[in-house]
Short mmCIF file of N, CA and C and ligand atoms in Angstrom, two decimals:
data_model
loop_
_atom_site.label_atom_id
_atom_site.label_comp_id
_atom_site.label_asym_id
_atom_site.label_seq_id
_atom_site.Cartn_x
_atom_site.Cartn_y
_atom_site.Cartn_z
N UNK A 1 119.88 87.14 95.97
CA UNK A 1 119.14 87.99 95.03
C UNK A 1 118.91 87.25 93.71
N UNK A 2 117.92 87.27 93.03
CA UNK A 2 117.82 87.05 91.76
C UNK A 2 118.29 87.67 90.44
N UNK A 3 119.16 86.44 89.91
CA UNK A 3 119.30 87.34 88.39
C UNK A 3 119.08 87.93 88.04
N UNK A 4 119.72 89.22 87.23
CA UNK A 4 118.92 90.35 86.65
C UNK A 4 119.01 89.96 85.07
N UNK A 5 117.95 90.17 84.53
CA UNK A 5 118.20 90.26 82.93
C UNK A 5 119.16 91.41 82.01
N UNK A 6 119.05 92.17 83.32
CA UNK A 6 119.77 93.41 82.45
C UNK A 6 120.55 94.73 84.26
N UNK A 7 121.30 94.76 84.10
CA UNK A 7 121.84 95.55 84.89
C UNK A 7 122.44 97.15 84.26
N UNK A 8 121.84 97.93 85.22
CA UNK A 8 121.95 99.22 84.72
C UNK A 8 123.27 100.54 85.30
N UNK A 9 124.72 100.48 84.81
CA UNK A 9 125.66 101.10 85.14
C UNK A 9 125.68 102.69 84.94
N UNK A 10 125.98 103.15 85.84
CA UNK A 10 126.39 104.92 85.58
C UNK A 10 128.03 104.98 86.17
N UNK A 11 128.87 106.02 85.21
CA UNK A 11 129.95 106.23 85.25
C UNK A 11 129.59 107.93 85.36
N UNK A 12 130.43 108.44 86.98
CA UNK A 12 129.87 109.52 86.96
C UNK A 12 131.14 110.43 87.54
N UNK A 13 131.38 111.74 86.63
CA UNK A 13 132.71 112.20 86.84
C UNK A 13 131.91 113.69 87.09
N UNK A 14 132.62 114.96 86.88
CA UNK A 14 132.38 116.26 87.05
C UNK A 14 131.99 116.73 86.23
N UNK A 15 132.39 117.11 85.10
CA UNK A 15 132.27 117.66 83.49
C UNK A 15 131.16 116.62 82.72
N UNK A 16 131.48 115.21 82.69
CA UNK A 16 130.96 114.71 82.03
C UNK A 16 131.92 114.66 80.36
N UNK A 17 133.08 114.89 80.21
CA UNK A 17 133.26 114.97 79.18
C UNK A 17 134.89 114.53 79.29
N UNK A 18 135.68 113.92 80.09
CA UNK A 18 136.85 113.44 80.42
C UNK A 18 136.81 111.81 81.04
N UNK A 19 136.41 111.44 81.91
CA UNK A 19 136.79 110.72 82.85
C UNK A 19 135.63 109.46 82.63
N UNK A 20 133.96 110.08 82.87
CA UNK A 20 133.19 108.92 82.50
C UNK A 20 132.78 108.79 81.27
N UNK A 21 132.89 109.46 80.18
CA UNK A 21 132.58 109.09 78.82
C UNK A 21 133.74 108.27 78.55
N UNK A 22 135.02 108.01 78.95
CA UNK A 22 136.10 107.01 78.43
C UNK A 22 135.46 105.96 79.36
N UNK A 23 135.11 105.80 80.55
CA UNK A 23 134.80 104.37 81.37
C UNK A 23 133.71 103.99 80.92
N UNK A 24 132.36 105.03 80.31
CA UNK A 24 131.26 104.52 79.60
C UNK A 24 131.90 103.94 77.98
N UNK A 25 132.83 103.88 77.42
CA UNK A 25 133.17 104.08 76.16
C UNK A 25 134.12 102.50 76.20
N UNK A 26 135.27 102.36 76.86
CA UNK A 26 136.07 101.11 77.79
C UNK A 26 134.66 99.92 78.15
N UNK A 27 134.13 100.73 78.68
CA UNK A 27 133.57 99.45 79.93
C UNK A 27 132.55 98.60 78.67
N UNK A 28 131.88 99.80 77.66
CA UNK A 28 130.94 99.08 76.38
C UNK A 28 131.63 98.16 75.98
N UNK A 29 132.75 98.53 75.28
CA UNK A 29 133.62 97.59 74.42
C UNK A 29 133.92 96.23 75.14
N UNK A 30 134.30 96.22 76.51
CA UNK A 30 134.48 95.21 76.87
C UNK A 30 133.12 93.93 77.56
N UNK A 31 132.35 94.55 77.78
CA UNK A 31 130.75 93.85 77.40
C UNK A 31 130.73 93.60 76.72
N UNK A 32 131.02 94.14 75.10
CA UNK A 32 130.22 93.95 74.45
C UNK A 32 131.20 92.41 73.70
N UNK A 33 132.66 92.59 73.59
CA UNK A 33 133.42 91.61 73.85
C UNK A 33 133.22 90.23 74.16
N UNK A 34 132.24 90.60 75.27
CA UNK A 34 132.46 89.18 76.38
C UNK A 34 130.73 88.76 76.20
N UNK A 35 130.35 89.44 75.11
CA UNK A 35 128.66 88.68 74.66
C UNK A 35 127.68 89.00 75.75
N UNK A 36 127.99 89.96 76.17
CA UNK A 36 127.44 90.87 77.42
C UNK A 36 126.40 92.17 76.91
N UNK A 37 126.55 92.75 75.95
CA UNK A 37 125.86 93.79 75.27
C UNK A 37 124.44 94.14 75.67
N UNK A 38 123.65 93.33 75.68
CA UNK A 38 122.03 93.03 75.77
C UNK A 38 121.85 93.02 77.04
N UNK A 39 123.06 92.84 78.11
CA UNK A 39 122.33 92.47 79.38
C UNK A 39 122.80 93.60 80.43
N UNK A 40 124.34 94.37 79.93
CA UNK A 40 124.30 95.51 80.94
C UNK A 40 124.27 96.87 80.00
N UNK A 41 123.40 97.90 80.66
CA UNK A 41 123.39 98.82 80.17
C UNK A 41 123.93 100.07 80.92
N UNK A 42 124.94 101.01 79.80
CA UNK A 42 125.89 101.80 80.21
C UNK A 42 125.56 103.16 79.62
N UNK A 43 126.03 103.80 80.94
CA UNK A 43 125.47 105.35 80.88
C UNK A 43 126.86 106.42 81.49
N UNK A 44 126.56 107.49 81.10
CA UNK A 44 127.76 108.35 82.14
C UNK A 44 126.45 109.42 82.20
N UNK A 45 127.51 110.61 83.13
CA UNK A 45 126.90 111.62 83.54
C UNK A 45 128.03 112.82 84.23
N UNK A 46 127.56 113.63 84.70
CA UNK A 46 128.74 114.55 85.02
C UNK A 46 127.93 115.16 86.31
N UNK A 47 128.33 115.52 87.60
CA UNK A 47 127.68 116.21 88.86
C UNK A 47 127.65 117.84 88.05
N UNK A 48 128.17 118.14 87.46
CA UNK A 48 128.32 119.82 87.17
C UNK A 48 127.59 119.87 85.65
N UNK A 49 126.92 120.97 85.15
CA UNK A 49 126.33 121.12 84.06
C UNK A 49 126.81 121.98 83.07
N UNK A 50 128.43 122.06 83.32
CA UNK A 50 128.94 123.05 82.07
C UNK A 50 128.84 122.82 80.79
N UNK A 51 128.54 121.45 80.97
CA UNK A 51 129.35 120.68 79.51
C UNK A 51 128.31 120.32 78.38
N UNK A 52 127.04 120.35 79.05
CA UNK A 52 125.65 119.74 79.24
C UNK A 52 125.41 119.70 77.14
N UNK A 53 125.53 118.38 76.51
CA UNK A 53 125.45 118.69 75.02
C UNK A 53 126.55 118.16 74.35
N UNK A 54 127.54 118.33 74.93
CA UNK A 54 129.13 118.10 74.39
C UNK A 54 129.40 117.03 74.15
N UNK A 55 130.10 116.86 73.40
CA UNK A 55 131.15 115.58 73.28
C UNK A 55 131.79 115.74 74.09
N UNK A 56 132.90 114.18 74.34
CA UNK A 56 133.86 114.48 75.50
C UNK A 56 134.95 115.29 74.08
N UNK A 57 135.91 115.99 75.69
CA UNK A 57 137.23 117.01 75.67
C UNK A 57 137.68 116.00 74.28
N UNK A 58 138.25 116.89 73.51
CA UNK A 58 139.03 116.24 72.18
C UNK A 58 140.75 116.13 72.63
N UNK A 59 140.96 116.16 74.20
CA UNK A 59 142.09 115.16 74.46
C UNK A 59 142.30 114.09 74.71
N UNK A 60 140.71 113.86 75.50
CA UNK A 60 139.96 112.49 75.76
C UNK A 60 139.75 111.76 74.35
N UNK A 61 138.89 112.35 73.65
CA UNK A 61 138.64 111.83 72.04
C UNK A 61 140.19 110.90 71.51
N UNK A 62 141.08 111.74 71.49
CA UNK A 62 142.24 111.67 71.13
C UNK A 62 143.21 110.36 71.52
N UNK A 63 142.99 110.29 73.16
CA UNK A 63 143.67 109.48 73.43
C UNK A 63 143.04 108.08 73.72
N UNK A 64 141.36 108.31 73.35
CA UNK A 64 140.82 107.15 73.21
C UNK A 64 140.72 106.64 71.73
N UNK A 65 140.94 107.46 70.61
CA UNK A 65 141.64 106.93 69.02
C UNK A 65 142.75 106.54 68.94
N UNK A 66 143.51 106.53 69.89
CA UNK A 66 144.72 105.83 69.90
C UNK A 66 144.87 104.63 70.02
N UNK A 67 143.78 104.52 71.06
CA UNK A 67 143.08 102.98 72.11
C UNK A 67 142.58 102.54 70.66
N UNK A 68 141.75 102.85 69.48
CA UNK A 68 141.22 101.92 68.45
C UNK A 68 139.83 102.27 69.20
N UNK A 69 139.13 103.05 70.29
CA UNK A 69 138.09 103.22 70.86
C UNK A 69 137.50 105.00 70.34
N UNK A 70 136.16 105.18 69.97
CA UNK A 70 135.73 106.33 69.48
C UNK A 70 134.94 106.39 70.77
N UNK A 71 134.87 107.62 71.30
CA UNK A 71 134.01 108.34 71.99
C UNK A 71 132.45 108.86 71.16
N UNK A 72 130.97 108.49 71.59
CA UNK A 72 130.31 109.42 70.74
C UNK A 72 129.35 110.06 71.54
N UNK A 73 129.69 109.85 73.19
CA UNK A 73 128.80 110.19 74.00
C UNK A 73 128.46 111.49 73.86
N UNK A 74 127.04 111.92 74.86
CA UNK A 74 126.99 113.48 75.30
C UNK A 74 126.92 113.74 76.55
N UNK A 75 127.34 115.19 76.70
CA UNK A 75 127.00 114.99 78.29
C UNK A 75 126.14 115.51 78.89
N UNK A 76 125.89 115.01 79.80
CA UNK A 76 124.50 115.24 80.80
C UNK A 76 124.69 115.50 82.40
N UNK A 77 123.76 115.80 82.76
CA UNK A 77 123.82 116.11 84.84
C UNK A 77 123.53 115.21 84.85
N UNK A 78 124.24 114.33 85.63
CA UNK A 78 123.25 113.33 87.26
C UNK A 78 122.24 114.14 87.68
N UNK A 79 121.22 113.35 87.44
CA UNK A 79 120.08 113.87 88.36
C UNK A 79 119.55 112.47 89.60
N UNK A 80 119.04 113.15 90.54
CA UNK A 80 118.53 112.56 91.66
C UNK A 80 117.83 111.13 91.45
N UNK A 81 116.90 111.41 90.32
CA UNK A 81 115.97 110.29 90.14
C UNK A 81 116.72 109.09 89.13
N UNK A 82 118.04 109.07 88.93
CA UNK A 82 118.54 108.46 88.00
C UNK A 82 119.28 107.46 88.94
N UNK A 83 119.29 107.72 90.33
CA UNK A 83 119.38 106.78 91.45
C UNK A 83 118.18 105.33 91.42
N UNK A 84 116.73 105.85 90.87
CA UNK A 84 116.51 105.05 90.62
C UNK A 84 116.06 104.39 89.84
N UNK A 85 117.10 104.17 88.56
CA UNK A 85 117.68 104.03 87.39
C UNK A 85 118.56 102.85 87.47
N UNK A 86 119.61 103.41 88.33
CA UNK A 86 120.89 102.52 88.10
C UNK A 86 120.64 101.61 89.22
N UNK A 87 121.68 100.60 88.69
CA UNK A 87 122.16 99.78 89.60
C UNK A 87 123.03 100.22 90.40
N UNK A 88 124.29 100.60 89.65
CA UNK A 88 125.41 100.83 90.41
C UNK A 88 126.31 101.66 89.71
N UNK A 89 126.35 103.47 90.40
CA UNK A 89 126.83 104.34 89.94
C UNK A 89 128.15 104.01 90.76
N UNK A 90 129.29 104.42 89.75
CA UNK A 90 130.11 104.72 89.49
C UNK A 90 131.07 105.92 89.69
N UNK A 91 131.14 106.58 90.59
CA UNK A 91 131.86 107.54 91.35
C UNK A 91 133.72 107.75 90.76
N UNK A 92 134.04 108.77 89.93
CA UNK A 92 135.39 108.44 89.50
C UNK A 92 136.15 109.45 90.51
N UNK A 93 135.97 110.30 91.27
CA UNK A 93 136.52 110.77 92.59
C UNK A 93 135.58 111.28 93.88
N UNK A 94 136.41 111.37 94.47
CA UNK A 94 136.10 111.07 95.86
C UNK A 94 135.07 112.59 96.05
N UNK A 95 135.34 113.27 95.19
CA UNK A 95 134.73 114.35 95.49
C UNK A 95 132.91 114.52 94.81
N UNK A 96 133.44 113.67 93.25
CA UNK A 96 132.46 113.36 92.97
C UNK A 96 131.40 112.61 93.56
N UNK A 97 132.14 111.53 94.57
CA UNK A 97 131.32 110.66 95.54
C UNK A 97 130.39 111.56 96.45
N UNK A 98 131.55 112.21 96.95
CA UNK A 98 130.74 113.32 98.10
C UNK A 98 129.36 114.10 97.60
N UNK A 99 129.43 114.47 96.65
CA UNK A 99 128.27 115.59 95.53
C UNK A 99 126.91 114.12 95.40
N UNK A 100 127.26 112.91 95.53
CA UNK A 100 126.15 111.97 95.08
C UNK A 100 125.56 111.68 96.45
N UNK A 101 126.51 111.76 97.38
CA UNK A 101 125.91 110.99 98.31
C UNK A 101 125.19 112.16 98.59
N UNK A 102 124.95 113.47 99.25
CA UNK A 102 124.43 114.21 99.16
C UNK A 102 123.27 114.20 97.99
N UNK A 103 122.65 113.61 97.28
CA UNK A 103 121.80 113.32 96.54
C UNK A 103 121.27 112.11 96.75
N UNK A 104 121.41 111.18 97.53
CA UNK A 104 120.47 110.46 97.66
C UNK A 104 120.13 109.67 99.45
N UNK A 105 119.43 109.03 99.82
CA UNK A 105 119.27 108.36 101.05
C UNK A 105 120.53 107.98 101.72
N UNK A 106 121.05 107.45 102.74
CA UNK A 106 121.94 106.50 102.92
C UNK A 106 122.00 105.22 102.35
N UNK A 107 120.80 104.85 102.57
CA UNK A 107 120.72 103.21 102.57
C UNK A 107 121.04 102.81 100.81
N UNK A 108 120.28 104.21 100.01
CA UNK A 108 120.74 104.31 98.41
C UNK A 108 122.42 104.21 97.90
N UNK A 109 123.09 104.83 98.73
CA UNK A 109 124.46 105.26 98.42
C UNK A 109 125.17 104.02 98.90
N UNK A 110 124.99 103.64 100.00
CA UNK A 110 125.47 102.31 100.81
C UNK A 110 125.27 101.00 99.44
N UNK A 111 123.90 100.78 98.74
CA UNK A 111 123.68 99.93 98.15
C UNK A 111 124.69 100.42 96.72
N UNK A 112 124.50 101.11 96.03
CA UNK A 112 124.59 101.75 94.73
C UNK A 112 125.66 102.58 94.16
N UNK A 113 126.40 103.00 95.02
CA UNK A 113 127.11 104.29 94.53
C UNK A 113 128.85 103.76 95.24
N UNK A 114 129.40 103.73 94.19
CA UNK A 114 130.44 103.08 94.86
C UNK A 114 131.90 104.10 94.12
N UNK A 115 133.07 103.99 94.58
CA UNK A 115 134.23 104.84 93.80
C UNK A 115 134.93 103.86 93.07
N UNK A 116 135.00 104.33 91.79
CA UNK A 116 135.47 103.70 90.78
C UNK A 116 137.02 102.95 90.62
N UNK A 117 137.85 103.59 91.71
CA UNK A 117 138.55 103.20 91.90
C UNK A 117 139.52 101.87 92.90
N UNK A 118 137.96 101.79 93.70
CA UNK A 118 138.03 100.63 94.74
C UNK A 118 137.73 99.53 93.67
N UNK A 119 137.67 99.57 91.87
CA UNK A 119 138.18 98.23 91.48
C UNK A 119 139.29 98.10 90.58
N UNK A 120 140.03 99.44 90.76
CA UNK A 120 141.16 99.27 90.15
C UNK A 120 142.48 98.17 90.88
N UNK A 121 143.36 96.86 90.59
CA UNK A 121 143.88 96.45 91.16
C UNK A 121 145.13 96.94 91.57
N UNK A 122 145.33 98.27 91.32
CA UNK A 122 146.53 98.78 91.29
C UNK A 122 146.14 100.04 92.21
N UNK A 123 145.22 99.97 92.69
CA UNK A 123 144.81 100.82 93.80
C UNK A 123 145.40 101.43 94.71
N UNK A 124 146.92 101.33 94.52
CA UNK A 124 147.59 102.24 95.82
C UNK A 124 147.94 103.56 95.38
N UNK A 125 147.30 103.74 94.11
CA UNK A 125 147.92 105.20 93.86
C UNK A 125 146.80 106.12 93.91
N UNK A 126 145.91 105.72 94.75
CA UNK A 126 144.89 106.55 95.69
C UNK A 126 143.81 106.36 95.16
N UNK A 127 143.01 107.21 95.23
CA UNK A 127 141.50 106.31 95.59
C UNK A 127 140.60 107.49 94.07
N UNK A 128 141.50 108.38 93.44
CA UNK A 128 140.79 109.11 92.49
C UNK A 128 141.31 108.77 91.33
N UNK A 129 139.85 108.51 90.04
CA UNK A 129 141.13 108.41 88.70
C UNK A 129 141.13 110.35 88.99
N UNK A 130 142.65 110.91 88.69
CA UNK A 130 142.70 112.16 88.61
C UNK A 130 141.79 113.10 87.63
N UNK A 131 141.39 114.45 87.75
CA UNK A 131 140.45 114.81 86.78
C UNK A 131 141.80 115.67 86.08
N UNK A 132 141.64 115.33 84.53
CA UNK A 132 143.06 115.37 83.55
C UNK A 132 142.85 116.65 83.13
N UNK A 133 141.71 117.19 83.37
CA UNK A 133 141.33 118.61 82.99
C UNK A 133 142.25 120.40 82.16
N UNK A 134 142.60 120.26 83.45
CA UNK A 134 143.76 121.14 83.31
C UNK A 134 145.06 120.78 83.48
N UNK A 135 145.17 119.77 83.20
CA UNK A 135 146.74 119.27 83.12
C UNK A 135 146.87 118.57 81.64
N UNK A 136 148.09 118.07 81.59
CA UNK A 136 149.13 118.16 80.37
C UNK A 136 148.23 116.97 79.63
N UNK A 137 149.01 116.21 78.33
CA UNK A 137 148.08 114.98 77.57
C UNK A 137 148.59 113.80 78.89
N UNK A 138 149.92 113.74 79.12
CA UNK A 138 149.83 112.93 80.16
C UNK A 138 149.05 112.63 81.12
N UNK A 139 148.59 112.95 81.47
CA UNK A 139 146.52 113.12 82.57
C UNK A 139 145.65 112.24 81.55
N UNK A 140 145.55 112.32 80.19
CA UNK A 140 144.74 112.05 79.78
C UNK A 140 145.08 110.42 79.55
N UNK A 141 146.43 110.11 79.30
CA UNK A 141 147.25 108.63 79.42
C UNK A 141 146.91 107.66 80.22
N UNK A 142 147.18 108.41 81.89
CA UNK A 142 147.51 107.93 82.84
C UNK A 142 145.53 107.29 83.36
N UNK A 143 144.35 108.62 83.33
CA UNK A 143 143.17 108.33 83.10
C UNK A 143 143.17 106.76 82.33
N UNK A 144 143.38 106.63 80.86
CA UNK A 144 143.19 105.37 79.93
C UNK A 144 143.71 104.34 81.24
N UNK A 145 144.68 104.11 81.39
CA UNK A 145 145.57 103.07 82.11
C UNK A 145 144.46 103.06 83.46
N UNK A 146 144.01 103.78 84.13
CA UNK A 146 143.51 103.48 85.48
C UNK A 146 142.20 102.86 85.26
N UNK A 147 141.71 103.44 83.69
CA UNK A 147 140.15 102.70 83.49
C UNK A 147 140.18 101.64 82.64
N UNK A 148 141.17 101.60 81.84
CA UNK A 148 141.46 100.21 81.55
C UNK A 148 141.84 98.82 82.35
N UNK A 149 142.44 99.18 83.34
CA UNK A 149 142.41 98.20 84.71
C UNK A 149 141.89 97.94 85.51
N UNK A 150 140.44 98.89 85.95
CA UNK A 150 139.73 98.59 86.83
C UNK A 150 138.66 98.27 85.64
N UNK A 151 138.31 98.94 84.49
CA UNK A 151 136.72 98.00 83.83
C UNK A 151 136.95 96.27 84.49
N UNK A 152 137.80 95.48 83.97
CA UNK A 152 137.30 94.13 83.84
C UNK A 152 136.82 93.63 85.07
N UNK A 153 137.44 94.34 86.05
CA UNK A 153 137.27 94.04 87.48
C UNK A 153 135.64 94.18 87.86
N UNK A 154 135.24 95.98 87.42
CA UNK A 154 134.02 96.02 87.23
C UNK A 154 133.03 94.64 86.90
N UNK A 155 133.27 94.65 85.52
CA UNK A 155 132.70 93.32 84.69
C UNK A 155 132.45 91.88 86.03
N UNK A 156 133.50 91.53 86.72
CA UNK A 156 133.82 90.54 87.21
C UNK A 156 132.50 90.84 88.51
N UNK A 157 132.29 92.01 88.87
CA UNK A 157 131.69 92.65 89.72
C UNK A 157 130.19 92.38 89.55
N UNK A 158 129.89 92.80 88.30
CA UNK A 158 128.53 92.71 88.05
C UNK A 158 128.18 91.28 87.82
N UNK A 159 128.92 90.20 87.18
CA UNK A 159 128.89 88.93 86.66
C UNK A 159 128.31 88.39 88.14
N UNK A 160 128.66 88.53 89.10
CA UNK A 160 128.72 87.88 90.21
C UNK A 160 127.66 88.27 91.46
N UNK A 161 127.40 89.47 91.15
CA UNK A 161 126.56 90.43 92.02
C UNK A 161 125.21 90.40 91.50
N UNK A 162 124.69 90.63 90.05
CA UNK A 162 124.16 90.52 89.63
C UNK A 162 123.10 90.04 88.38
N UNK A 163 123.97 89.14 87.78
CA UNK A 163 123.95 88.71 86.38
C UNK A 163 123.92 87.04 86.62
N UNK A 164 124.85 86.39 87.59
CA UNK A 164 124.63 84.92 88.06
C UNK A 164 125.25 84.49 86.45
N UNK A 165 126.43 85.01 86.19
CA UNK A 165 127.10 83.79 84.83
C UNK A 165 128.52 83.81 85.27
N UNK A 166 128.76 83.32 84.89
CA UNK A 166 130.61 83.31 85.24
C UNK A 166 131.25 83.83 84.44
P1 4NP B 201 135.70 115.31 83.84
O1 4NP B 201 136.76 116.52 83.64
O2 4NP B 201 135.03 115.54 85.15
O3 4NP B 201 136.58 114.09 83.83
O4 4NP B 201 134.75 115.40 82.66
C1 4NP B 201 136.41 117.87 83.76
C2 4NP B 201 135.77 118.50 82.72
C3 4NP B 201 135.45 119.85 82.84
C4 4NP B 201 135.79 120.55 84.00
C5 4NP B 201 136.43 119.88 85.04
C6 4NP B 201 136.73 118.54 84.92
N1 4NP B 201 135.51 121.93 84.09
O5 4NP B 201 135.89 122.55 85.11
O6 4NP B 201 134.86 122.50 83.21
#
């Protein structure tokens, strides 16, 4: 495949206001880090439309000011046509996976839509970052730690797949 000048990421959770606004929020910083800024572009989204406007949850906020990282996203639905948008959405549970693939082709989901957690290297503690929702600040901790370990991997992902730099 040929280089892309610019590769287009979606981080896509339920709410839109927990899970992919910290991996859209993580994954910037560390692009933008690595002199990457200009060439991938980062988005979240949420399968459900409660939130639709919001900032993320101010436990999320919270425990990403701790990180030295500000949240300023909003949130939005995944929509259908934003499949062809991205490069490569970002699935943060399995359930969320299920709700996408149901939104687009096979051959779309096969290429594009992958679970966020198949690049965490610490991957045996299952295949969902958990949704911290209704559980304690600890949820919201344990979230930081699972997306802080799989972004770079991400990064390493796109460098190689699509970007052609090392
Ligand atoms: P998120 O968390 O999917 O990580 O943004 C949730 C946010 C809101 C709800 C569930 C999960 N909710 O039921 O409203």
């Amino acid at each position: 495949m040929e280089p892309r000048k610019i590769v287009n990421v979606c981080f896509v959770c339920l709410g839109n206001i927990c899970r992919s606004p910290l991996a859209q929020g993580l994954f910037a910083r560390l692009v933008a880090a690595e002199g990457l800024a200009g060439r991938v572009h980062i988005e979240s989204a949420g399968t459900g439309d409660w939130h639709v406007g919001k900032l993320p949850d101010s436990r999320m906020q919270a425990t990403a000011n701790k990180n030295g990282l500000h949240l300023t996203s909003r949130a939005r639905q995944f929509r259908r046509d934003d499949f062809d948008r991205f490069d490569l959405v970002l699935a943060m549970d399995r359930s969320n996976q299920a709700e996408l693939t149901r939104m687009c082709a096979p051959e779309t989901a096969r290429e594009k839509l992958k679970l966020f957690r198949s690049f965490d290297p610490q991957g045996n503690g299952g295949l969902d970052v958990p949704d911290p929702y209704y559980g304690g600040n600890d949820g919201f901790d344990e979230v930081f730690q699972i997306v802080q370990r799989a972004c770079p991997e991400i990064l390493k992902h796109l460098k190689t797949r699509f970007l052609d730099t090392p």
